[in-house]
Amino acid sequence: MTTVKRPSEGLVARAKPVVRWGIGHALPRTVLRVAARRGDLQARLVTDSDRLPTTALHELFDDIRRSGPVHKAGFAHLTAAHPAVRQLLTSNDFRSGVGAPDDRLISRVLRWSASDYLHPVAPPSLLVTEPPDHTRYRKLVTRVFTVRAVENLRARTEQIAHELLDTIEADRPVDLVETYCSLLPVTVIAEILGVPPEQRRRVLELGTAAAPSLDMGLSWRQFRTVDAALAAFDRWLAEHLDHLRANPGDNLLSQLAAAREDGVGLTDIELKATAGLVLAAGFETTVNLLGNGITLLHDNPGQLEVLRQDPAHWPNAVDEALRVDPPVLLTARTSLRHTTVAGVRVPKDAVVVGVLAAANRDADVFEDPARFDVTRPNARDHVSFSAGRHYCLGAALARMEGEVGLRTLFDRYPNLRLLPGATRRATRILRGYERLPAVLKP
Ligand code: HEM
């Protein structure tokens, strides 16, 4: 039987994205731009972080730091201090994500206009749920990503890295992001999740197109592109899960789908949200670790030499790269009650932005913080994987992939040369390279 849509239904369906964009992007974009011109630090960070050269971004971090352990900007509080960021992320006085309380008009309008497909920062995404639901979702996926489980994937990851390098012409200019950094993590996570090889490029394309979904203030065009990618990703994932239910394999998603069937696991939408986030987070960030890491090692040949002399420093080198140029710049929390952070009063329902990248350069914790030093004793104290309940589920996997990816590349091509023309991605919360031209054997 075909269902006939009433004209008003079509109108409502068309109005919803416009309302979503208006409230979520157009309005904040206009307001933040004005505030940024007046020097508001949060507005500058949110609107400019993709355009600022690295040195200017670090100066902005210094400005935030100079304004106190927790700075009250026009629309949110901001912290760049390492202890304050850790306190924020581990405190029970905050929930993850941003947004007005549920009973406010704006929240009701946003709920009305919400899309019916997955969004990485909309419930039931792990990133924005809290216990008891968060505990339930996370418990089902945690064991696949423990340090020990990840070590079992190391040999296969090395093989993938070599296979990718085998396909690159070593004596001609190539884009390392396209040929290596993006393909290594997507191949690994796709194997963990049971995504067939022929679908990986499509998943990568959709993930890359959807990456700005974490950012605020998108233009209408960007918003439409991101929205279409999220919708297509949602459709693809639903089909993929149906397929795995009918043809289960030895992979995480088949196990999750089975747990759901047993009635002990997740609902359909929870399963899709958890699977979608693990998949997308599994490659959209590690690509940045590889690109940022290659650049740091290339630009610091002395450090590469230290690694050559003593390869035991490689794991620490990955943490040092994560500290100096982290793939995720910041995250935010909303206060559940009146509280304090680093002794500064924060009222109920206030948004506090923890600038992870700035906390990693706190001179009270990291000596000479701007220096890239692969032997730094406390490199691992960075907050690039966040902290507390939402600490990155894939941290062990990302560390292993970072180490294998960087080491295999530099062991095989010790004279690798980066060429002019590198460009940063146009994302603001995620920070990495869009293009990294290089010649492997100059
Ligand atoms: C270098 C690479 C990576 C970085 C820098 C990174 C960073 C982060 C950060 C900062 C968060 C927490 C955000 C917050 O507190 O609001 C997070 C959460 C998460 N990450 Fe990663 N990530 C990386 C790789 C991965 C990988 C490979 C996976 C695949 C399993 C993954 C899966 C997740 C998931 C599922 C969450 C949500 C956890 C929760 O909310 O409980 N990440 N990641």
GROMACS .gro file of C-alpha atoms and ligand atoms in nm:
model
  485
    1MET     CA    1   0.000   0.000   0.000
    2THR     CA    2   0.140   0.343  -0.088
    3THR     CA    3   0.105   0.617   0.172
    4VAL     CA    4   0.005   0.959   0.046
    5LYS     CA    5   0.178   1.251   0.214
    6ARG     CA    6  -0.035   1.553   0.301
    7PRO     CA    7   0.109   1.878   0.158
    8SER     CA    8   0.166   2.008   0.513
    9GLU     CA    9   0.385   1.705   0.591
   10GLY     CA   10   0.617   1.789   0.302
   11LEU     CA   11   0.637   2.146   0.424
   12VAL     CA   12   0.724   2.035   0.777
   13ALA     CA   13   0.989   1.795   0.644
   14ARG     CA   14   1.145   2.082   0.446
   15ALA     CA   15   1.123   2.326   0.736
   16LYS     CA   16   1.300   2.104   0.988
   17PRO     CA   17   1.653   2.125   0.841
   18VAL     CA   18   1.612   2.501   0.797
   19VAL     CA   19   1.520   2.536   1.164
   20ARG     CA   20   1.807   2.305   1.265
   21TRP     CA   21   2.054   2.508   1.067
   22GLY     CA   22   1.909   2.840   1.185
   23ILE     CA   23   1.936   2.756   1.555
   24GLY     CA   24   2.243   2.533   1.542
   25HIS     CA   25   2.452   2.727   1.293
   26ALA     CA   26   2.324   3.053   1.139
   27LEU     CA   27   2.239   3.224   1.465
   28PRO     CA   28   2.555   3.120   1.656
   29ARG     CA   29   2.764   3.198   1.348
   30THR     CA   30   2.638   3.555   1.326
   31VAL     CA   31   2.661   3.618   1.697
   32LEU     CA   32   3.004   3.456   1.732
   33ARG     CA   33   3.151   3.644   1.438
   34VAL     CA   34   3.052   3.976   1.591
   35ALA     CA   35   3.190   3.862   1.926
   36ALA     CA   36   3.514   3.739   1.762
   37ARG     CA   37   3.567   4.083   1.606
   38ARG     CA   38   3.534   4.230   1.955
   39GLY     CA   39   3.805   3.988   2.076
   40ASP     CA   40   3.588   3.735   2.261
   41LEU     CA   41   3.826   3.441   2.315
   42GLN     CA   42   3.571   3.161   2.280
   43ALA     CA   43   3.426   3.318   1.967
   44ARG     CA   44   3.774   3.348   1.817
   45LEU     CA   45   3.849   2.986   1.897
   46VAL     CA   46   3.522   2.855   1.756
   47THR     CA   47   3.515   3.065   1.441
   48ASP     CA   48   3.884   3.084   1.352
   49SER     CA   49   4.055   2.762   1.453
   50ASP     CA   50   4.049   2.615   1.101
   51ARG     CA   51   4.189   2.933   0.943
   52LEU     CA   52   4.451   3.037   1.194
   53PRO     CA   53   4.811   2.942   1.120
   54THR     CA   54   4.950   2.717   1.392
   55THR     CA   55   5.151   2.993   1.560
   56ALA     CA   56   4.844   3.221   1.579
   57LEU     CA   57   4.640   2.936   1.725
   58HIS     CA   58   4.902   2.885   1.994
   59GLU     CA   59   4.899   3.259   2.069
   60LEU     CA   60   4.523   3.232   2.114
   61PHE     CA   61   4.580   2.949   2.363
   62ASP     CA   62   4.825   3.174   2.550
   63ASP     CA   63   4.563   3.452   2.559
   64ILE     CA   64   4.310   3.209   2.708
   65ARG     CA   65   4.566   3.090   2.963
   66ARG     CA   66   4.656   3.447   3.063
   67SER     CA   67   4.289   3.523   3.130
   68GLY     CA   68   4.283   3.282   3.427
   69PRO     CA   69   4.233   2.912   3.500
   70VAL     CA   70   3.869   2.941   3.392
   71HIS     CA   71   3.776   3.239   3.177
   72LYS     CA   72   3.417   3.357   3.139
   73ALA     CA   73   3.373   3.446   2.774
   74GLY     CA   74   3.051   3.588   2.626
   75PHE     CA   75   2.875   3.254   2.571
   76ALA     CA   76   3.072   2.996   2.764
   77HIS     CA   77   3.350   2.943   3.013
   78LEU     CA   78   3.685   2.845   2.874
   79THR     CA   79   3.982   2.668   3.025
   80ALA     CA   80   4.332   2.605   2.896
   81ALA     CA   81   4.486   2.496   3.229
   82HIS     CA   82   4.575   2.127   3.248
   83PRO     CA   83   4.446   2.062   3.604
   84ALA     CA   84   4.124   2.255   3.534
   85VAL     CA   85   4.059   2.063   3.210
   86ARG     CA   86   4.112   1.732   3.391
   87GLN     CA   87   3.885   1.841   3.674
   88LEU     CA   88   3.615   1.941   3.425
   89LEU     CA   89   3.631   1.611   3.238
   90THR     CA   90   3.626   1.392   3.548
   91SER     CA   91   3.372   1.588   3.755
   92ASN     CA   92   3.023   1.456   3.832
   93ASP     CA   93   2.897   1.815   3.839
   94PHE     CA   94   2.897   1.819   3.458
   95ARG     CA   95   2.735   1.629   3.176
   96SER     CA   96   2.893   1.589   2.837
   97GLY     CA   97   2.792   1.805   2.543
   98VAL     CA   98   2.624   2.142   2.528
   99GLY     CA   99   2.267   2.258   2.519
  100ALA     CA  100   1.995   2.427   2.719
  101PRO     CA  101   1.793   2.229   2.978
  102ASP     CA  102   1.526   2.002   2.828
  103ASP     CA  103   1.230   2.218   2.930
  104ARG     CA  104   1.346   2.541   2.757
  105LEU     CA  105   1.164   2.650   2.441
  106ILE     CA  106   1.483   2.631   2.232
  107SER     CA  107   1.537   2.270   2.340
  108ARG     CA  108   1.180   2.182   2.247
  109VAL     CA  109   1.219   2.340   1.904
  110LEU     CA  110   1.546   2.154   1.851
  111ARG     CA  111   1.384   1.826   1.952
  112TRP     CA  112   1.098   1.893   1.709
  113SER     CA  113   1.338   1.971   1.424
  114ALA     CA  114   1.585   1.687   1.499
  115SER     CA  115   1.671   1.463   1.206
  116ASP     CA  116   1.565   1.099   1.223
  117TYR     CA  117   1.915   0.982   1.138
  118LEU     CA  118   2.224   0.952   1.355
  119HIS     CA  119   2.434   1.245   1.460
  120PRO     CA  120   2.764   1.198   1.649
  121VAL     CA  121   2.671   1.455   1.914
  122ALA     CA  122   2.302   1.372   1.953
  123PRO     CA  123   2.168   1.097   2.181
  124PRO     CA  124   2.204   0.804   2.187
  125SER     CA  125   2.565   0.868   2.078
  126LEU     CA  126   2.810   0.754   2.346
  127LEU     CA  127   2.967   1.099   2.334
  128VAL     CA  128   2.659   1.270   2.477
  129THR     CA  129   2.494   1.008   2.694
  130GLU     CA  130   2.554   0.962   3.064
  131PRO     CA  131   2.510   0.668   3.302
  132PRO     CA  132   2.322   0.442   3.325
  133ASP     CA  133   2.275   0.432   2.944
  134HIS     CA  134   2.636   0.532   2.876
  135THR     CA  135   2.764   0.247   3.096
  136ARG     CA  136   2.540  -0.003   2.915
  137TYR     CA  137   2.650   0.105   2.564
  138ARG     CA  138   3.016   0.123   2.652
  139LYS     CA  139   3.027  -0.214   2.830
  140LEU     CA  140   2.930  -0.393   2.510
  141VAL     CA  141   3.214  -0.249   2.304
  142THR     CA  142   3.496  -0.198   2.556
  143ARG     CA  143   3.652  -0.543   2.550
  144VAL     CA  144   3.730  -0.523   2.177
  145PHE     CA  145   3.947  -0.216   2.237
  146THR     CA  146   4.149  -0.314   2.545
  147VAL     CA  147   4.529  -0.288   2.521
  148ARG     CA  148   4.557  -0.667   2.502
  149ALA     CA  149   4.291  -0.704   2.231
  150VAL     CA  150   4.458  -0.429   2.031
  151GLU     CA  151   4.802  -0.592   2.055
  152ASN     CA  152   4.654  -0.890   1.868
  153LEU     CA  153   4.586  -0.653   1.578
  154ARG     CA  154   4.941  -0.518   1.558
  155ALA     CA  155   5.080  -0.771   1.310
  156ARG     CA  156   4.782  -0.726   1.078
  157THR     CA  157   4.816  -0.345   1.103
  158GLU     CA  158   5.184  -0.371   1.003
  159GLN     CA  159   5.085  -0.582   0.706
  160ILE     CA  160   4.822  -0.324   0.600
  161ALA     CA  161   5.078  -0.042   0.634
  162HIS     CA  162   5.324  -0.228   0.411
  163GLU     CA  163   5.056  -0.316   0.156
  164LEU     CA  164   4.956   0.050   0.132
  165LEU     CA  165   5.317   0.162   0.092
  166ASP     CA  166   5.368  -0.104  -0.177
  167THR     CA  167   5.106   0.070  -0.390
  168ILE     CA  168   5.271   0.415  -0.368
  169GLU     CA  169   5.522   0.520  -0.632
  170ALA     CA  170   5.818   0.611  -0.417
  171ASP     CA  171   6.000   0.850  -0.650
  172ARG     CA  172   5.705   1.068  -0.755
  173PRO     CA  173   5.508   1.330  -0.559
  174VAL     CA  174   5.206   1.182  -0.379
  175ASP     CA  175   4.950   1.302  -0.131
  176LEU     CA  176   5.024   1.104   0.187
  177VAL     CA  177   4.681   1.175   0.338
  178GLU     CA  178   4.500   1.024   0.042
  179THR     CA  179   4.733   0.729  -0.013
  180TYR     CA  180   4.831   0.637   0.341
  181CYS     CA  181   4.708   0.833   0.646
  182SER     CA  182   4.338   0.801   0.564
  183LEU     CA  183   4.346   0.441   0.439
  184LEU     CA  184   4.536   0.277   0.724
  185PRO     CA  185   4.285   0.352   1.005
  186VAL     CA  186   3.975   0.293   0.792
  187THR     CA  187   4.107  -0.047   0.683
  188VAL     CA  188   4.182  -0.152   1.041
  189ILE     CA  189   3.850  -0.038   1.191
  190ALA     CA  190   3.656  -0.181   0.895
  191GLU     CA  191   3.815  -0.521   0.957
  192ILE     CA  192   3.729  -0.501   1.329
  193LEU     CA  193   3.370  -0.415   1.247
  194GLY     CA  194   3.326  -0.648   0.949
  195VAL     CA  195   3.288  -0.389   0.671
  196PRO     CA  196   3.367  -0.559   0.337
  197PRO     CA  197   3.674  -0.420   0.150
  198GLU     CA  198   3.472  -0.293  -0.149
  199GLN     CA  199   3.264  -0.066   0.078
  200ARG     CA  200   3.552   0.099   0.261
  201ARG     CA  201   3.612   0.384   0.021
  202ARG     CA  202   3.244   0.477   0.033
  203VAL     CA  203   3.251   0.471   0.415
  204LEU     CA  204   3.564   0.687   0.412
  205GLU     CA  205   3.405   0.938   0.175
  206LEU     CA  206   3.090   0.963   0.387
  207GLY     CA  207   3.290   0.991   0.710
  208THR     CA  208   3.509   1.265   0.568
  209ALA     CA  209   3.207   1.457   0.436
  210ALA     CA  210   3.034   1.425   0.773
  211ALA     CA  211   3.338   1.526   0.985
  212PRO     CA  212   3.238   1.897   1.017
  213SER     CA  213   2.916   1.778   1.193
  214LEU     CA  214   3.103   1.838   1.521
  215ASP     CA  215   3.149   2.208   1.437
  216MET     CA  216   2.918   2.497   1.513
  217GLY     CA  217   2.835   2.777   1.269
  218LEU     CA  218   2.838   2.590   0.937
  219SER     CA  219   2.722   2.773   0.624
  220TRP     CA  220   2.395   2.651   0.468
  221ARG     CA  221   2.593   2.477   0.194
  222GLN     CA  222   2.827   2.303   0.436
  223PHE     CA  223   2.531   2.208   0.654
  224ARG     CA  224   2.345   2.052   0.359
  225THR     CA  225   2.654   1.853   0.253
  226VAL     CA  226   2.713   1.730   0.607
  227ASP     CA  227   2.343   1.649   0.656
  228ALA     CA  228   2.329   1.451   0.331
  229ALA     CA  229   2.644   1.258   0.429
  230LEU     CA  230   2.500   1.178   0.775
  231ALA     CA  231   2.175   1.056   0.616
  232ALA     CA  232   2.361   0.841   0.362
  233PHE     CA  233   2.588   0.700   0.634
  234ASP     CA  234   2.280   0.612   0.840
  235ARG     CA  235   2.119   0.430   0.545
  236TRP     CA  236   2.440   0.245   0.465
  237LEU     CA  237   2.483   0.137   0.830
  238ALA     CA  238   2.124   0.011   0.858
  239GLU     CA  239   2.172  -0.203   0.548
  240HIS     CA  240   2.509  -0.326   0.670
  241LEU     CA  241   2.365  -0.431   1.007
  242ASP     CA  242   2.077  -0.613   0.836
  243HIS     CA  243   2.331  -0.793   0.624
  244LEU     CA  244   2.537  -0.897   0.930
  245ARG     CA  245   2.228  -1.020   1.109
  246ALA     CA  246   2.158  -1.252   0.818
  247ASN     CA  247   2.526  -1.341   0.764
  248PRO     CA  248   2.707  -1.306   1.097
  249GLY     CA  249   3.086  -1.309   1.088
  250ASP     CA  250   3.369  -1.301   1.340
  251ASN     CA  251   3.353  -0.926   1.401
  252LEU     CA  252   3.235  -0.675   1.660
  253LEU     CA  253   2.920  -0.569   1.479
  254SER     CA  254   2.796  -0.924   1.432
  255GLN     CA  255   2.847  -0.979   1.805
  256LEU     CA  256   2.663  -0.658   1.891
  257ALA     CA  257   2.375  -0.747   1.662
  258ALA     CA  258   2.356  -1.088   1.829
  259ALA     CA  259   2.361  -0.931   2.177
  260ARG     CA  260   2.061  -0.724   2.073
  261GLU     CA  261   1.876  -1.032   1.949
  262ASP     CA  262   1.936  -1.196   2.291
  263GLY     CA  263   1.739  -0.914   2.445
  264VAL     CA  264   2.031  -0.816   2.671
  265GLY     CA  265   2.196  -0.566   2.443
  266LEU     CA  266   2.098  -0.248   2.269
  267THR     CA  267   1.784  -0.132   2.093
  268ASP     CA  268   1.808  -0.091   1.717
  269ILE     CA  269   1.880   0.279   1.730
  270GLU     CA  270   2.130   0.240   2.017
  271LEU     CA  271   2.311  -0.031   1.824
  272LYS     CA  272   2.326   0.184   1.511
  273ALA     CA  273   2.449   0.489   1.707
  274THR     CA  274   2.720   0.294   1.890
  275ALA     CA  275   2.838   0.115   1.577
  276GLY     CA  276   2.833   0.436   1.372
  277LEU     CA  277   3.033   0.630   1.629
  278VAL     CA  278   3.293   0.357   1.676
  279LEU     CA  279   3.335   0.329   1.301
  280ALA     CA  280   3.358   0.702   1.229
  281ALA     CA  281   3.567   0.786   1.537
  282GLY     CA  282   3.788   0.495   1.439
  283PHE     CA  283   3.920   0.667   1.129
  284GLU     CA  284   3.827   1.036   1.139
  285THR     CA  285   4.076   1.111   1.417
  286THR     CA  286   4.363   0.868   1.358
  287VAL     CA  287   4.410   1.009   1.007
  288ASN     CA  288   4.497   1.336   1.182
  289LEU     CA  289   4.739   1.168   1.423
  290LEU     CA  290   4.927   1.020   1.127
  291GLY     CA  291   4.936   1.343   0.924
  292ASN     CA  292   5.029   1.559   1.223
  293GLY     CA  293   5.288   1.301   1.336
  294ILE     CA  294   5.452   1.276   0.994
  295THR     CA  295   5.486   1.654   0.983
  296LEU     CA  296   5.633   1.677   1.333
  297LEU     CA  297   5.888   1.402   1.268
  298HIS     CA  298   5.979   1.541   0.927
  299ASP     CA  299   6.030   1.890   1.067
  300ASN     CA  300   6.237   1.759   1.361
  301PRO     CA  301   6.501   1.532   1.202
  302GLY     CA  302   6.697   1.523   1.529
  303GLN     CA  303   6.401   1.350   1.695
  304LEU     CA  304   6.377   1.102   1.410
  305GLU     CA  305   6.745   1.026   1.469
  306VAL     CA  306   6.674   0.960   1.840
  307LEU     CA  307   6.411   0.706   1.731
  308ARG     CA  308   6.654   0.545   1.489
  309GLN     CA  309   6.914   0.508   1.762
  310ASP     CA  310   6.661   0.370   2.007
  311PRO     CA  311   6.330   0.249   1.860
  312ALA     CA  312   6.202   0.178   2.213
  313HIS     CA  313   6.103   0.549   2.219
  314TRP     CA  314   5.838   0.501   1.944
  315PRO     CA  315   5.536   0.459   2.175
  316ASN     CA  316   5.639   0.776   2.361
  317ALA     CA  317   5.693   0.959   2.031
  318VAL     CA  318   5.329   0.892   1.942
  319ASP     CA  319   5.213   1.037   2.274
  320GLU     CA  320   5.439   1.338   2.222
  321ALA     CA  321   5.284   1.395   1.877
  322LEU     CA  322   4.939   1.365   2.034
  323ARG     CA  323   5.042   1.623   2.295
  324VAL     CA  324   5.195   1.876   2.058
  325ASP     CA  325   4.940   1.860   1.774
  326PRO     CA  326   4.628   1.681   1.895
  327PRO     CA  327   4.366   1.558   1.646
  328VAL     CA  328   4.078   1.685   1.866
  329LEU     CA  329   4.122   2.046   1.974
  330LEU     CA  330   3.856   2.081   2.238
  331THR     CA  331   3.548   1.939   2.402
  332ALA     CA  332   3.271   2.083   2.617
  333ARG     CA  333   3.065   2.004   2.923
  334THR     CA  334   2.750   2.159   3.074
  335SER     CA  335   2.719   2.209   3.450
  336LEU     CA  336   2.440   2.018   3.625
  337ARG     CA  337   2.452   2.239   3.934
  338HIS     CA  338   2.638   2.540   4.077
  339THR     CA  339   2.996   2.430   4.118
  340THR     CA  340   3.359   2.539   4.095
  341VAL     CA  341   3.642   2.452   3.858
  342ALA     CA  342   3.997   2.535   3.967
  343GLY     CA  343   3.837   2.746   4.240
  344VAL     CA  344   3.634   2.956   3.993
  345ARG     CA  345   3.255   2.961   4.041
  346VAL     CA  346   3.053   2.811   3.757
  347PRO     CA  347   2.673   2.851   3.768
  348LYS     CA  348   2.421   2.575   3.684
  349ASP     CA  349   2.359   2.512   3.310
  350ALA     CA  350   2.684   2.683   3.207
  351VAL     CA  351   2.888   2.550   2.917
  352VAL     CA  352   3.258   2.503   2.991
  353VAL     CA  353   3.493   2.441   2.700
  354GLY     CA  354   3.806   2.241   2.781
  355VAL     CA  355   4.074   2.331   2.527
  356LEU     CA  356   4.262   2.000   2.515
  357ALA     CA  357   4.528   2.132   2.279
  358ALA     CA  358   4.605   2.422   2.513
  359ALA     CA  359   4.610   2.207   2.828
  360ASN     CA  360   4.875   1.996   2.656
  361ARG     CA  361   5.095   2.305   2.647
  362ASP     CA  362   5.055   2.404   3.010
  363ALA     CA  363   5.408   2.500   3.122
  364ASP     CA  364   5.327   2.404   3.483
  365VAL     CA  365   5.294   2.042   3.370
  366PHE     CA  366   5.515   2.013   3.060
  367GLU     CA  367   5.862   2.165   3.071
  368ASP     CA  368   5.932   2.383   2.766
  369PRO     CA  369   5.592   2.280   2.627
  370ALA     CA  370   5.642   2.396   2.267
  371ARG     CA  371   5.940   2.163   2.220
  372PHE     CA  372   5.870   1.832   2.043
  373ASP     CA  373   6.072   1.580   2.246
  374VAL     CA  374   6.015   1.210   2.185
  375THR     CA  375   6.190   1.127   2.514
  376ARG     CA  376   5.974   1.362   2.727
  377PRO     CA  377   5.911   1.166   3.049
  378ASN     CA  378   5.550   1.276   3.098
  379ALA     CA  379   5.434   1.300   2.733
  380ARG     CA  380   5.156   1.055   2.818
  381ASP     CA  381   4.997   1.303   3.060
  382HIS     CA  382   4.836   1.486   2.766
  383VAL     CA  383   4.457   1.510   2.757
  384SER     CA  384   4.421   1.445   2.383
  385PHE     CA  385   4.204   1.141   2.454
  386SER     CA  386   3.997   1.336   2.710
  387ALA     CA  387   3.954   1.195   3.064
  388GLY     CA  388   3.684   1.053   3.290
  389ARG     CA  389   3.382   0.856   3.169
  390HIS     CA  390   3.416   0.968   2.808
  391TYR     CA  391   3.789   0.889   2.781
  392CYS     CA  392   3.845   0.776   2.424
  393LEU     CA  393   3.732   0.419   2.376
  394GLY     CA  394   3.984   0.374   2.095
  395ALA     CA  395   4.292   0.520   2.269
  396ALA     CA  396   4.489   0.192   2.271
  397LEU     CA  397   4.399   0.126   1.907
  398ALA     CA  398   4.491   0.480   1.802
  399ARG     CA  399   4.826   0.458   1.984
  400MET     CA  400   4.906   0.125   1.818
  401GLU     CA  401   4.801   0.249   1.472
  402GLY     CA  402   4.997   0.570   1.522
  403GLU     CA  403   5.311   0.379   1.617
  404VAL     CA  404   5.282   0.122   1.338
  405GLY     CA  405   5.180   0.381   1.078
  406LEU     CA  406   5.459   0.628   1.153
  407ARG     CA  407   5.732   0.375   1.221
  408THR     CA  408   5.666   0.164   0.910
  409LEU     CA  409   5.670   0.476   0.693
  410PHE     CA  410   5.991   0.625   0.833
  411ASP     CA  411   6.172   0.288   0.859
  412ARG     CA  412   6.102   0.220   0.495
  413TYR     CA  413   6.159   0.573   0.370
  414PRO     CA  414   6.407   0.744   0.604
  415ASN     CA  415   6.463   1.029   0.358
  416LEU     CA  416   6.094   1.105   0.300
  417ARG     CA  417   6.051   1.472   0.197
  418LEU     CA  418   5.739   1.677   0.247
  419LEU     CA  419   5.673   1.912  -0.044
  420PRO     CA  420   5.513   2.258  -0.044
  421GLY     CA  421   5.133   2.262  -0.071
  422ALA     CA  422   5.021   2.098   0.255
  423THR     CA  423   4.671   2.212   0.355
  424ARG     CA  424   4.480   2.176   0.680
  425ARG     CA  425   4.128   2.029   0.684
  426ALA     CA  426   3.841   2.276   0.708
  427THR     CA  427   3.721   2.127   1.036
  428ARG     CA  428   3.747   2.323   1.358
  429ILE     CA  429   3.720   2.070   1.639
  430LEU     CA  430   3.909   1.801   1.451
  431ARG     CA  431   4.252   1.922   1.345
  432GLY     CA  432   4.463   1.757   1.081
  433TYR     CA  433   4.581   1.769   0.722
  434GLU     CA  434   4.364   1.758   0.415
  435ARG     CA  435   4.665   1.718   0.185
  436LEU     CA  436   5.025   1.631   0.261
  437PRO     CA  437   5.228   1.626  -0.061
  438ALA     CA  438   5.550   1.426  -0.031
  439VAL     CA  439   5.804   1.225  -0.215
  440LEU     CA  440   5.905   0.905  -0.037
  441LYS     CA  441   6.242   0.854  -0.206
  442PRO     CA  442   6.373   1.190  -0.317
  443HEM     C1  443   4.435   0.970   1.762
  443HEM     C2  444   4.314   0.927   1.751
  443HEM     C3  445   4.202   0.963   1.843
  443HEM     C4  446   4.182   1.075   1.920
  443HEM     C5  447   4.275   1.196   1.935
  443HEM     C6  448   4.057   1.058   1.988
  443HEM     C7  449   4.004   1.151   2.076
  443HEM     C8  450   3.887   1.132   2.147
  443HEM     C9  451   3.835   1.224   2.245
  443HEM    C10  452   3.900   1.358   2.283
  443HEM    C11  453   3.720   1.170   2.295
  443HEM    C12  454   3.633   1.225   2.408
  443HEM    C13  455   3.554   1.349   2.376
  443HEM    C14  456   3.493   1.406   2.501
  443HEM     O1  457   3.539   1.382   2.614
  443HEM     O2  458   3.396   1.483   2.487
  443HEM    C15  459   3.699   1.044   2.227
  443HEM    C16  460   3.591   0.962   2.249
  443HEM    C17  461   3.569   0.848   2.175
  443HEM     N1  462   3.654   0.788   2.085
  443HEM    FE1  463   3.833   0.855   2.027
  443HEM     N2  464   4.002   0.940   1.950
  443HEM    C18  465   4.088   0.877   1.864
  443HEM    C19  466   4.073   0.753   1.805
  443HEM    C20  467   3.965   0.670   1.823
  443HEM    C21  468   3.952   0.540   1.764
  443HEM    C22  469   4.056   0.469   1.678
  443HEM    C23  470   3.830   0.493   1.801
  443HEM    C24  471   3.773   0.359   1.764
  443HEM    C25  472   3.732   0.275   1.845
  443HEM    C26  473   3.767   0.594   1.886
  443HEM    C27  474   3.643   0.586   1.944
  443HEM    C28  475   3.593   0.676   2.034
  443HEM    C29  476   3.461   0.661   2.097
  443HEM    C30  477   3.360   0.552   2.070
  443HEM    C31  478   3.447   0.769   2.184
  443HEM    C32  479   3.328   0.801   2.274
  443HEM    C33  480   3.360   0.753   2.414
  443HEM    C34  481   3.256   0.794   2.517
  443HEM     O3  482   3.193   0.899   2.504
  443HEM     O4  483   3.240   0.717   2.615
  443HEM     N3  484   3.853   0.700   1.897
  443HEM     N4  485   3.802   1.023   2.140
   0.00000   0.00000   0.00000
